[in-house]
CSV table of C-alpha atoms and ligand atoms in Angstrom, one decimal:
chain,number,residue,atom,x,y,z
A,177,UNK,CA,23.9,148.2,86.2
A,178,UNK,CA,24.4,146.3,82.9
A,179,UNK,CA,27.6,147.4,81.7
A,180,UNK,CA,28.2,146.5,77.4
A,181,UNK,CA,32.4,147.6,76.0
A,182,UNK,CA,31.7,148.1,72.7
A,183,UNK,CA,35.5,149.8,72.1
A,184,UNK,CA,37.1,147.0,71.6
A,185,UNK,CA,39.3,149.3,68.8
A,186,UNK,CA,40.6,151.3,71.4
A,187,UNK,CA,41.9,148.2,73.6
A,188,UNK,CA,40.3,145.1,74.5
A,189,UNK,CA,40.1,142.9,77.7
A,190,UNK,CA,43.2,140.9,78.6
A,191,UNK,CA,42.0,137.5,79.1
A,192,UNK,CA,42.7,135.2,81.9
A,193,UNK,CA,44.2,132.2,79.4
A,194,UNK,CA,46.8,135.0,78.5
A,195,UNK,CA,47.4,136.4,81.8
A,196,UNK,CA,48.1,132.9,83.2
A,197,UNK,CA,51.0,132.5,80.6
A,198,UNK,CA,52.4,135.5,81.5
A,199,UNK,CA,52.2,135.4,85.3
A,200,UNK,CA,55.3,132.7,85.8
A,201,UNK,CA,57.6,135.5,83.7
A,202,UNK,CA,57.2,137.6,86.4
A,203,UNK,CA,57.7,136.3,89.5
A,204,UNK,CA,59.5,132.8,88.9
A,205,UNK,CA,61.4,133.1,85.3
A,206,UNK,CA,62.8,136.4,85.8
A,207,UNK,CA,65.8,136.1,84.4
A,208,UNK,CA,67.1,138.6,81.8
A,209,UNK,CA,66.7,137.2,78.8
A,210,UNK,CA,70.8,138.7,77.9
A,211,UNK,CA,72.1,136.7,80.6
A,212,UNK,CA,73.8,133.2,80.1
A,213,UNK,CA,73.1,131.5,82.9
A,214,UNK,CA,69.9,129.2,83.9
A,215,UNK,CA,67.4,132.0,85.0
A,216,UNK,CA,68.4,134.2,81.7
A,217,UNK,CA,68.1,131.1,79.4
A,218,UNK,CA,64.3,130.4,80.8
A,219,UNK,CA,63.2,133.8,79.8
A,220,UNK,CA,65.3,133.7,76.6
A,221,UNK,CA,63.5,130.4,75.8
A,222,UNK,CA,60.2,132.1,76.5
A,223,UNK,CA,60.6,135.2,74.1
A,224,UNK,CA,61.5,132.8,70.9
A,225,UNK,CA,58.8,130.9,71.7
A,226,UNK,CA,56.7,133.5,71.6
A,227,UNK,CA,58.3,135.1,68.6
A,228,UNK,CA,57.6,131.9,66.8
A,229,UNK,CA,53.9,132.4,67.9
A,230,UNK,CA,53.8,135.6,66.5
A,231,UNK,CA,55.5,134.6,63.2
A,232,UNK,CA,53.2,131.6,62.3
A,233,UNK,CA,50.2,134.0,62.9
A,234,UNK,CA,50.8,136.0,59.2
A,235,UNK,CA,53.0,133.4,57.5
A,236,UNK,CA,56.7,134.9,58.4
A,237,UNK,CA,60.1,133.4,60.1
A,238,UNK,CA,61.0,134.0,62.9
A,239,UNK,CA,63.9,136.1,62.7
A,240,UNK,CA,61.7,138.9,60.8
A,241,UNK,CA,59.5,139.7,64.2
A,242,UNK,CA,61.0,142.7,66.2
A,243,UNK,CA,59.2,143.4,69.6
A,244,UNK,CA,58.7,146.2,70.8
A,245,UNK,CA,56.0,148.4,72.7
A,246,UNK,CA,53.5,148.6,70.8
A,247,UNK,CA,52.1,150.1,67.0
A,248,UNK,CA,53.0,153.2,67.5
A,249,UNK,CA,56.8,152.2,68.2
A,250,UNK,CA,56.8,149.8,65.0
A,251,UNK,CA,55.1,152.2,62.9
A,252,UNK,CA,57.4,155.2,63.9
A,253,UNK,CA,60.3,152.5,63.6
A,254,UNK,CA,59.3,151.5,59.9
A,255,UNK,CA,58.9,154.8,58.4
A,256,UNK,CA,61.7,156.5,60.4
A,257,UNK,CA,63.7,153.7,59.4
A,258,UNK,CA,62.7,153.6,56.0
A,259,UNK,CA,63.7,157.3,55.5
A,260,UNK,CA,66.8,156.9,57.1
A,261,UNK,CA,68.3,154.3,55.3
A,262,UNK,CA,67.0,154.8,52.0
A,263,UNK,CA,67.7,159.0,51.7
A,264,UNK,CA,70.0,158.6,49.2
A,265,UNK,CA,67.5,157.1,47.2
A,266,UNK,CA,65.0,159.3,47.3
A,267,UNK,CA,62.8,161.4,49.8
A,268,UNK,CA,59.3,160.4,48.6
A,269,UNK,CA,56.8,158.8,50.8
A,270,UNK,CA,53.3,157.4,49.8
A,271,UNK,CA,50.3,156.8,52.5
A,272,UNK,CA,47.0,157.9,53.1
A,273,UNK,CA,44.8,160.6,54.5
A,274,UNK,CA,42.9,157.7,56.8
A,275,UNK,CA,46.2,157.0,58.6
A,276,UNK,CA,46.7,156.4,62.2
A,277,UNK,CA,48.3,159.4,63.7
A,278,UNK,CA,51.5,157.1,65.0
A,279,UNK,CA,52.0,157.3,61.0
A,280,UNK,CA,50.5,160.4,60.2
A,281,UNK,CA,52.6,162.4,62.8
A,282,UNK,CA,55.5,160.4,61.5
A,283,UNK,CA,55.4,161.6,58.0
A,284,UNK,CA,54.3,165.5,58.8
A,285,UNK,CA,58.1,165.4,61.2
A,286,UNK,CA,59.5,163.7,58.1
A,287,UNK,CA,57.9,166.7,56.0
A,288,UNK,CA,59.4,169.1,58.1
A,289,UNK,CA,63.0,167.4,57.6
A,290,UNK,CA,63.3,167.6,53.7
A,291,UNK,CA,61.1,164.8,52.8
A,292,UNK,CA,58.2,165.0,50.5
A,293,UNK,CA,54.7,162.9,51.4
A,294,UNK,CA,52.1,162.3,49.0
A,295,UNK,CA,48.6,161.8,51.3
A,296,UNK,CA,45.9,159.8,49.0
A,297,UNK,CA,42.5,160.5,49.4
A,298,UNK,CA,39.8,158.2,49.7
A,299,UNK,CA,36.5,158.0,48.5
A,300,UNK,CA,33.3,158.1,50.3
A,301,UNK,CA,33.7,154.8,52.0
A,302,UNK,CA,37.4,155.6,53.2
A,303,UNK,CA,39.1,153.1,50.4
A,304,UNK,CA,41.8,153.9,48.4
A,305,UNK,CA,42.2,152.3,45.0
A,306,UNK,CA,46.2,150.8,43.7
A,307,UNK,CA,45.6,152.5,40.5
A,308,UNK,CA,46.2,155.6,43.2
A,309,UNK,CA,49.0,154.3,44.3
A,310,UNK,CA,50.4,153.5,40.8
A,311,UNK,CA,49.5,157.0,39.8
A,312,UNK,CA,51.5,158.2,42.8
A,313,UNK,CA,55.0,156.1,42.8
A,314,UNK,CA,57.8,158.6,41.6
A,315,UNK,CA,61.1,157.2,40.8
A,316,UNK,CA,62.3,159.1,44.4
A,317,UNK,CA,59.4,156.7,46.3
A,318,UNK,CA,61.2,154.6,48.8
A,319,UNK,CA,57.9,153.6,50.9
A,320,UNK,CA,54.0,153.6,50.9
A,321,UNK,CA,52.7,153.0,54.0
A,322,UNK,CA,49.2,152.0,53.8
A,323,UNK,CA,46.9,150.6,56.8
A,324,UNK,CA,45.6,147.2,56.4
A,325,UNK,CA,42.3,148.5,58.1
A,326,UNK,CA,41.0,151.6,59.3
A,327,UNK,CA,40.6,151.8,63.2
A,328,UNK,CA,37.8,154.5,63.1
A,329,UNK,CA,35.5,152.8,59.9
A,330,UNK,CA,36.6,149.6,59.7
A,331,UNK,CA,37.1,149.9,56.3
A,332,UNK,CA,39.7,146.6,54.8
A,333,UNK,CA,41.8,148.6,52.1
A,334,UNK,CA,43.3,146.4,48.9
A,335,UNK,CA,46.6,145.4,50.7
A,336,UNK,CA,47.5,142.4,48.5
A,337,UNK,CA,47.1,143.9,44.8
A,338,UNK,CA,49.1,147.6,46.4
A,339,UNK,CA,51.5,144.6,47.6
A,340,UNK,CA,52.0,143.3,44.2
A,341,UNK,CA,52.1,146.3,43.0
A,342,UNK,CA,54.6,148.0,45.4
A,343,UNK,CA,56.9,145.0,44.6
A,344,UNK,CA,57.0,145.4,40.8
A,345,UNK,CA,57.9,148.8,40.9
A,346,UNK,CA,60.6,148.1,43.2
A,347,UNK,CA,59.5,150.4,46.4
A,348,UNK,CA,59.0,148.9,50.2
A,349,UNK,CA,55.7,149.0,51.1
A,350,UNK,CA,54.9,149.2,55.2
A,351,UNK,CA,51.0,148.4,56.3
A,352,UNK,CA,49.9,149.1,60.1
A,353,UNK,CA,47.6,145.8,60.3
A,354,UNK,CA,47.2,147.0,64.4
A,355,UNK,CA,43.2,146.8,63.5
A,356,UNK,CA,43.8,143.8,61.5
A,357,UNK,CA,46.2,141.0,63.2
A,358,UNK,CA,44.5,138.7,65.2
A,359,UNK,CA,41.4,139.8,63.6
A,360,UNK,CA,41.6,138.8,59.5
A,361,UNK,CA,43.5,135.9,58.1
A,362,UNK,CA,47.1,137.9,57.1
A,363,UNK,CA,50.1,136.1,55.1
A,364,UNK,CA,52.9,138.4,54.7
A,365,UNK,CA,54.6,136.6,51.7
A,366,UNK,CA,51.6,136.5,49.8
A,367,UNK,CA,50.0,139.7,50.2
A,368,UNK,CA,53.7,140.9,49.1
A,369,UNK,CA,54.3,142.8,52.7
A,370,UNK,CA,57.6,144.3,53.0
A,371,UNK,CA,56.8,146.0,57.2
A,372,UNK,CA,53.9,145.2,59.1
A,373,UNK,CA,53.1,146.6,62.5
A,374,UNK,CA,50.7,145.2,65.2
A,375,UNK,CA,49.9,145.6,68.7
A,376,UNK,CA,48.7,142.4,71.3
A,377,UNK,CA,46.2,145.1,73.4
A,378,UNK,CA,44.4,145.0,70.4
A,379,UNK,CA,43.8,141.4,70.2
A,380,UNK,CA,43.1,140.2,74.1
A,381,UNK,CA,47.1,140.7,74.9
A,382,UNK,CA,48.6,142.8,77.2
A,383,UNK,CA,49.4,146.5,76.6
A,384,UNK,CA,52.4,148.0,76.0
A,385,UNK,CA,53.8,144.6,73.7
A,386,UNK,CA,53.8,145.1,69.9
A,387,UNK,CA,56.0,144.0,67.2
A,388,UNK,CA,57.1,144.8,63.5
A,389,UNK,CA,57.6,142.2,61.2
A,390,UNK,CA,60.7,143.2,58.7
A,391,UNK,CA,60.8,140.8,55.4
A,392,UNK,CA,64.4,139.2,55.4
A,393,UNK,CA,66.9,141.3,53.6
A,394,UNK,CA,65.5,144.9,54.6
A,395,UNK,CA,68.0,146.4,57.1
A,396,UNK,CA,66.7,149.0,59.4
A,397,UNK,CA,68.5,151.3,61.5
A,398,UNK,CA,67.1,150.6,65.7
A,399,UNK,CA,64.2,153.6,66.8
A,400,UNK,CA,65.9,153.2,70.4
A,401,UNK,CA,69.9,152.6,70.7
A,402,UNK,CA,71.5,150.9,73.8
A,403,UNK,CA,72.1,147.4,73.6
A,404,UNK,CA,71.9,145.0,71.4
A,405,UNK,CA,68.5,143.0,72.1
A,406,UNK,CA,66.6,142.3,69.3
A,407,UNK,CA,69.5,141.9,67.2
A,408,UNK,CA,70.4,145.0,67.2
A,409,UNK,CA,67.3,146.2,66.1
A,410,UNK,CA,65.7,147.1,68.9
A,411,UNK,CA,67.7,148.2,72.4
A,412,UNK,CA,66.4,147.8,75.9
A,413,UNK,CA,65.6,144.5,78.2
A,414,UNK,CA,62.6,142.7,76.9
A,415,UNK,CA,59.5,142.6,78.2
A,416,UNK,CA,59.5,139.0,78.7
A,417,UNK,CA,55.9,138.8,80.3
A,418,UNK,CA,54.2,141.0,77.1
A,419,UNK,CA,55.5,139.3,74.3
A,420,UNK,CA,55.1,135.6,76.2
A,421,UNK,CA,51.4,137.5,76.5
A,422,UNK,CA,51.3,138.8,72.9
A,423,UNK,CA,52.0,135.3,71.7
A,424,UNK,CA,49.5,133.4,73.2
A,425,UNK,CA,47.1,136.2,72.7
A,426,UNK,CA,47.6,136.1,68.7
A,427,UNK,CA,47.6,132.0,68.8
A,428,UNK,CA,44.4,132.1,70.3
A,429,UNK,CA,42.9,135.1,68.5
A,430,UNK,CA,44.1,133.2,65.3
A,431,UNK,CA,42.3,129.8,65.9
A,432,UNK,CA,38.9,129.5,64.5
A,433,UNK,CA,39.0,132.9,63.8
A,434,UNK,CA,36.7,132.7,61.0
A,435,UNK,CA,33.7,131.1,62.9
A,436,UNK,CA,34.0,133.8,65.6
A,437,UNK,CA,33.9,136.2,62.5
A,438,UNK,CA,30.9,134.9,61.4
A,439,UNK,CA,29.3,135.2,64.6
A,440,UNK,CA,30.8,138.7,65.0
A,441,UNK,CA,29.9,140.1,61.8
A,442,UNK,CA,26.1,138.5,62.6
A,443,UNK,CA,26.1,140.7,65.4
A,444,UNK,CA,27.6,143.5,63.5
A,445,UNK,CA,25.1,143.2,61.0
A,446,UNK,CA,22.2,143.3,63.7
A,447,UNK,CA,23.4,146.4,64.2
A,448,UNK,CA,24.0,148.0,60.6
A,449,UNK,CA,20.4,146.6,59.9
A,450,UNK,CA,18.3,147.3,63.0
A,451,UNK,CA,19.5,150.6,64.1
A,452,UNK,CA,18.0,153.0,60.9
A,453,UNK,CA,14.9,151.1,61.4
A,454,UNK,CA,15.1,152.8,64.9
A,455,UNK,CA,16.9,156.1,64.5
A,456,UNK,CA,15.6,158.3,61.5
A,457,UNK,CA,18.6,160.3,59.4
A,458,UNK,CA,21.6,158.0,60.6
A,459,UNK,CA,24.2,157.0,58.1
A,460,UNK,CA,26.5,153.6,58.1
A,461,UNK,CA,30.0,155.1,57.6
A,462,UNK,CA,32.8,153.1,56.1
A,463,UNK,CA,32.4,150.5,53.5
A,464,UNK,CA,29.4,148.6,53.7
A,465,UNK,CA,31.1,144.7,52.8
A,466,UNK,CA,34.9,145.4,53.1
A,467,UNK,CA,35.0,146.1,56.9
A,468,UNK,CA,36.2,145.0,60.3
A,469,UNK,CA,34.2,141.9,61.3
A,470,UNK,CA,33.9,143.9,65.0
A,471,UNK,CA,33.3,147.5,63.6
A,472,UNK,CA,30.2,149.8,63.4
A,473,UNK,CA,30.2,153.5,63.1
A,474,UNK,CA,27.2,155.7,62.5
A,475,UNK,CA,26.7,159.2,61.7
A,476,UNK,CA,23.4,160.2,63.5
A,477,UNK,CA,22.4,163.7,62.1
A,478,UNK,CA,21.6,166.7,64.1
A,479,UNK,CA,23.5,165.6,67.4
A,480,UNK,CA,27.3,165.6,68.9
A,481,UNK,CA,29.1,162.3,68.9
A,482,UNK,CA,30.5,163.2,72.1
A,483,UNK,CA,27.0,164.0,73.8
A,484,UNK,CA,25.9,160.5,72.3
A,485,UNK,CA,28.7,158.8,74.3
A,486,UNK,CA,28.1,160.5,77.5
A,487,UNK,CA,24.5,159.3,77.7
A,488,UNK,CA,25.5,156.0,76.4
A,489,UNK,CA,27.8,155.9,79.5
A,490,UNK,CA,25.1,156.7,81.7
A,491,UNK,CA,23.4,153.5,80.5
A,492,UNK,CA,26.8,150.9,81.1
A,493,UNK,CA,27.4,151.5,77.3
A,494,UNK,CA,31.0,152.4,76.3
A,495,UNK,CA,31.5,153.3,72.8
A,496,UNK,CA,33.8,155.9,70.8
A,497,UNK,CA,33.1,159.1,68.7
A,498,UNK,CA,34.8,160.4,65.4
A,499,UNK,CA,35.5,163.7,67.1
A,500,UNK,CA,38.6,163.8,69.2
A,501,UNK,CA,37.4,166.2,72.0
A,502,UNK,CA,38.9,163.8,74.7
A,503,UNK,CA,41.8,165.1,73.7
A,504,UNK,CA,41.8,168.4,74.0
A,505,UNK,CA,40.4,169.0,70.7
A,506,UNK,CA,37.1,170.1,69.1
A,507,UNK,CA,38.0,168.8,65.5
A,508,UNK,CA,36.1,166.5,64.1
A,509,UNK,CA,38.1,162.8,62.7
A,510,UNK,CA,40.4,163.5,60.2
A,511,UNK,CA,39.2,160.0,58.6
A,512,UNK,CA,35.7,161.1,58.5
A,513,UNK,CA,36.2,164.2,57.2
A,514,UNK,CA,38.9,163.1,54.3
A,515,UNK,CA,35.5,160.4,53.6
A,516,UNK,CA,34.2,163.4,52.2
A,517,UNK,CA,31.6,164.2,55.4
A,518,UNK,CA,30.8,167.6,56.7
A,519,UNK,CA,32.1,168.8,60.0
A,520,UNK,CA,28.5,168.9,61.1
A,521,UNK,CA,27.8,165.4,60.0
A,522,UNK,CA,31.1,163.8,61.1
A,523,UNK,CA,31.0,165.4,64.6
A,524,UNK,CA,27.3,163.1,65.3
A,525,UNK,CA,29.7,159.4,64.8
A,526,UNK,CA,29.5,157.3,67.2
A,527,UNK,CA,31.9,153.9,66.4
A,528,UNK,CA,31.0,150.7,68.3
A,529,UNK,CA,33.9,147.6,68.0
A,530,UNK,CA,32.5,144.5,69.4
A,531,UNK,CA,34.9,141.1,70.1
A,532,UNK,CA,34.1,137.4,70.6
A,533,UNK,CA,32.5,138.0,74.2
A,534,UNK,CA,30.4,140.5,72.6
A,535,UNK,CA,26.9,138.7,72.7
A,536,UNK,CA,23.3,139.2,71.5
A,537,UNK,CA,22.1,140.2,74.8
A,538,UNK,CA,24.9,143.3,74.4
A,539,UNK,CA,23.8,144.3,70.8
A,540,UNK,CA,20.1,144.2,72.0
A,541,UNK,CA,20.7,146.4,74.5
A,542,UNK,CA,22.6,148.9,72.7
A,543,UNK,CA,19.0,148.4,70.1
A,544,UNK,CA,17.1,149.8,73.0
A,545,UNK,CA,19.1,152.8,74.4
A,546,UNK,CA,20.6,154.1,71.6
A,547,UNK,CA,17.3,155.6,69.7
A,548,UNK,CA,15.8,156.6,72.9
A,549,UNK,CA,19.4,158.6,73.2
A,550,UNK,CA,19.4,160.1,69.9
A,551,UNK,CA,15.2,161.0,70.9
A,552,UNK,CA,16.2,162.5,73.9
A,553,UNK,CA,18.9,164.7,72.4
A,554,UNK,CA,17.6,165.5,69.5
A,555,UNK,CA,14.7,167.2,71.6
A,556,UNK,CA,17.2,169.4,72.6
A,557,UNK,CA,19.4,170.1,69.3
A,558,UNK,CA,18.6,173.6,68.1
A,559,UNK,CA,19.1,171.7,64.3
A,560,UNK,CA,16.4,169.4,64.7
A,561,UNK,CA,13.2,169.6,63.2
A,562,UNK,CA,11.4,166.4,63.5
B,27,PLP,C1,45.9,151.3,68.3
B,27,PLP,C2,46.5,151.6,67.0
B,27,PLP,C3,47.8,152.0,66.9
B,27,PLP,C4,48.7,152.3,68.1
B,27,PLP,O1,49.0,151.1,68.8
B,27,PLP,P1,49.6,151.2,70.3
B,27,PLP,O2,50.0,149.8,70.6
B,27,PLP,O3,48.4,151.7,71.1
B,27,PLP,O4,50.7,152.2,70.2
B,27,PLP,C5,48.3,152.2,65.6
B,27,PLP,N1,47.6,152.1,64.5
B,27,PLP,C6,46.3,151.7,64.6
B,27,PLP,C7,45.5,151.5,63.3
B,27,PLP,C8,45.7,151.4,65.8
B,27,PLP,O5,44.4,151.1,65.9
């Protein structure tokens, strides 16, 4: 059977050039990195390397990349951190309502220890403005935390002008860029980033391997206490064979990376285009020119997201929903229903993330199944008329 990912938001496919990096760091250069002698120096070597990798990707220094396990570790570790250190300050907290839930769950346990979070809301195309954010700075605001791009609607907010902004009035500001690095061109100094978090599984590295990047001069108290990799920043042996991974994953996702956006976003755009002709009552959710390169997401009326991805499957197709029923849960995305969508209309999303093995065979496949699953089950929705 044909079989087409089309989640590449979720994770994407380790590739072999990567893998092949990081297979020596296993078996041969095992060395701790702490140690002094020969085998310790090799992997030692191989992490600075890689950190150097990692640092040339958005324009920082070395010295400001902390690895660590992934986004949900560097976002936890940035806000956590943030409200640590800064308490006497203030207690105030800026982000959105679009938020991953590594930061949303971060602030609502920050809530629940005496600090205060102000959750902007977006308009219909899940965007916040910086006249928002100006609105919402307080002289108690020590950090907004504001995602470069939204994982679930692909939607680019306006990181370098709440950057600016963020740095005239004095307060850090933190973005999770895990939808964004590797993916859009990122310079830290001149979009004004104070914290940035990213993850390599979500640009062909390995999982597991993420780093923070912390502008020089911001001290952060360690997540995890223990040792003193990291320097000092971030305890436990390092996981030589990710971050060797994550750095020649983000060197290779950042070469060309405009002509395989073009490509991308043609194949995207196949897809925005081609599938109303097909499907009647579908809506294009997130912002129709300030999104992800790789990222679809469609309402289709009168059906359940999750009944959309089952069938899918049972063509090769694998795709995501908005509603978060694999986990336990029948609530619809919180992002799609802070966009201002009903539960009704929000539960029907389906999200499709392609990547730069995505081809045009893939997309017209997906052009074929998908309306004759969206037929099939609106022949059976009670809600549908047609
Ligand atoms: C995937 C993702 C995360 C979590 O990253 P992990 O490495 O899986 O912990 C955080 N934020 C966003 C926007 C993501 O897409």
């Amino acid at each position: 059977m044909k079989r087409v990912y089309l989640d590449n938001a979720a994770t994407t496919r380790l590739i072999p050039e990567v893998l092949n990096e990081m297979m020596p760091y296993m078996t041969e250069v095992y060395g701790n990195p702490s140690s002094p002698h020969y085998f310790g120096q090799q992997s030692q070597m191989a992490v600075d390397r890689a950190r150097q990798q990692v640092a040339d990707a958005i324009n920082a220094e070395a010295n400001e990349i902390i690895f660590m396990s992934g986004g949900s570790e560097a976002d936890n570790t940035a806000i956590r951190g943030v409200a640590e250190r800064y308490a006497k300050k203030g207690r105030h907290i800026i982000t959105t309502a679009v938020e991953h839930h590594a930061v949303l769950h971060t602030c609502q346990m920050l809530e629940k220890n005496g600090y205060e979070v102000t959750y902007l809301p977006v308009d219909e195309y899940g965007m916040v403005t910086v006249d928002q954010v100006r609105e919402a700075i307080r002289p108690d605001t020590i950090l907004v935390s504001i995602m470069f791009a939204n994982n679930e609607v692909g939607t680019i907010m306006p990181i370098p002008e709440i950057g600016e902004l963020c740095h005239e009035k004095g307060v850090l500001f933190h973005t999770d860029a895990v939808q964004a690095v590797g993916h859009l061109p990122i310079d830290v100094k001149a979009m004004h980033i104070d914290m940035l978090s990213m993850s390599a599984h979500k640009f062909h590295g390995p999982k597991g391997t993420g780093a923070l990047y912390v502008r020089k001069g911001i001290v952060l108290p360690p997540l995890i206490y223990g040792g003193a990799q990291e320097r000092n920043r971030r305890a436990g042996t390092e996981n030589v064979p990710g971050i060797v991974g994550m750095g020649k994953a983000i060197e290779l996702a950042c070469t060309d990376l405009d002509e395989k956006n073009r490509r991308m976003m043609r194949l995207r755009d196949k897809l925005i285009e081609e599938l109303p002709k097909r499907i009647p009552e579908i809506k294009l959710n997130g912002h129709p020119t300030k999104r992800l390169p790789n990222n679809v997401n469609f309402s289709i009326k009168y059906i359940e997201g999750e009944s959309i991805l089952l069938m899918l499957d049972l063509n090769g197709i694998a795709a995501s929903s908005g509603s978060a029923c694999t986990s336990g849960s029948l609530d619809p995305s919180h992002v799609l229903l802070a966009m201002g969508l009903t539960h009704e209309i929000a539960h029907g999303s389906v999200r499709m993330t392609l990547c730069d093995e995505t081809s045009e065979d893939d997309i017209d496949y997906v052009l074929e199944v998908l309306p004759k699953v969206a037929e099939r089950l609106r022949k059976m929705s009670p809600l549908y008329h047609g």
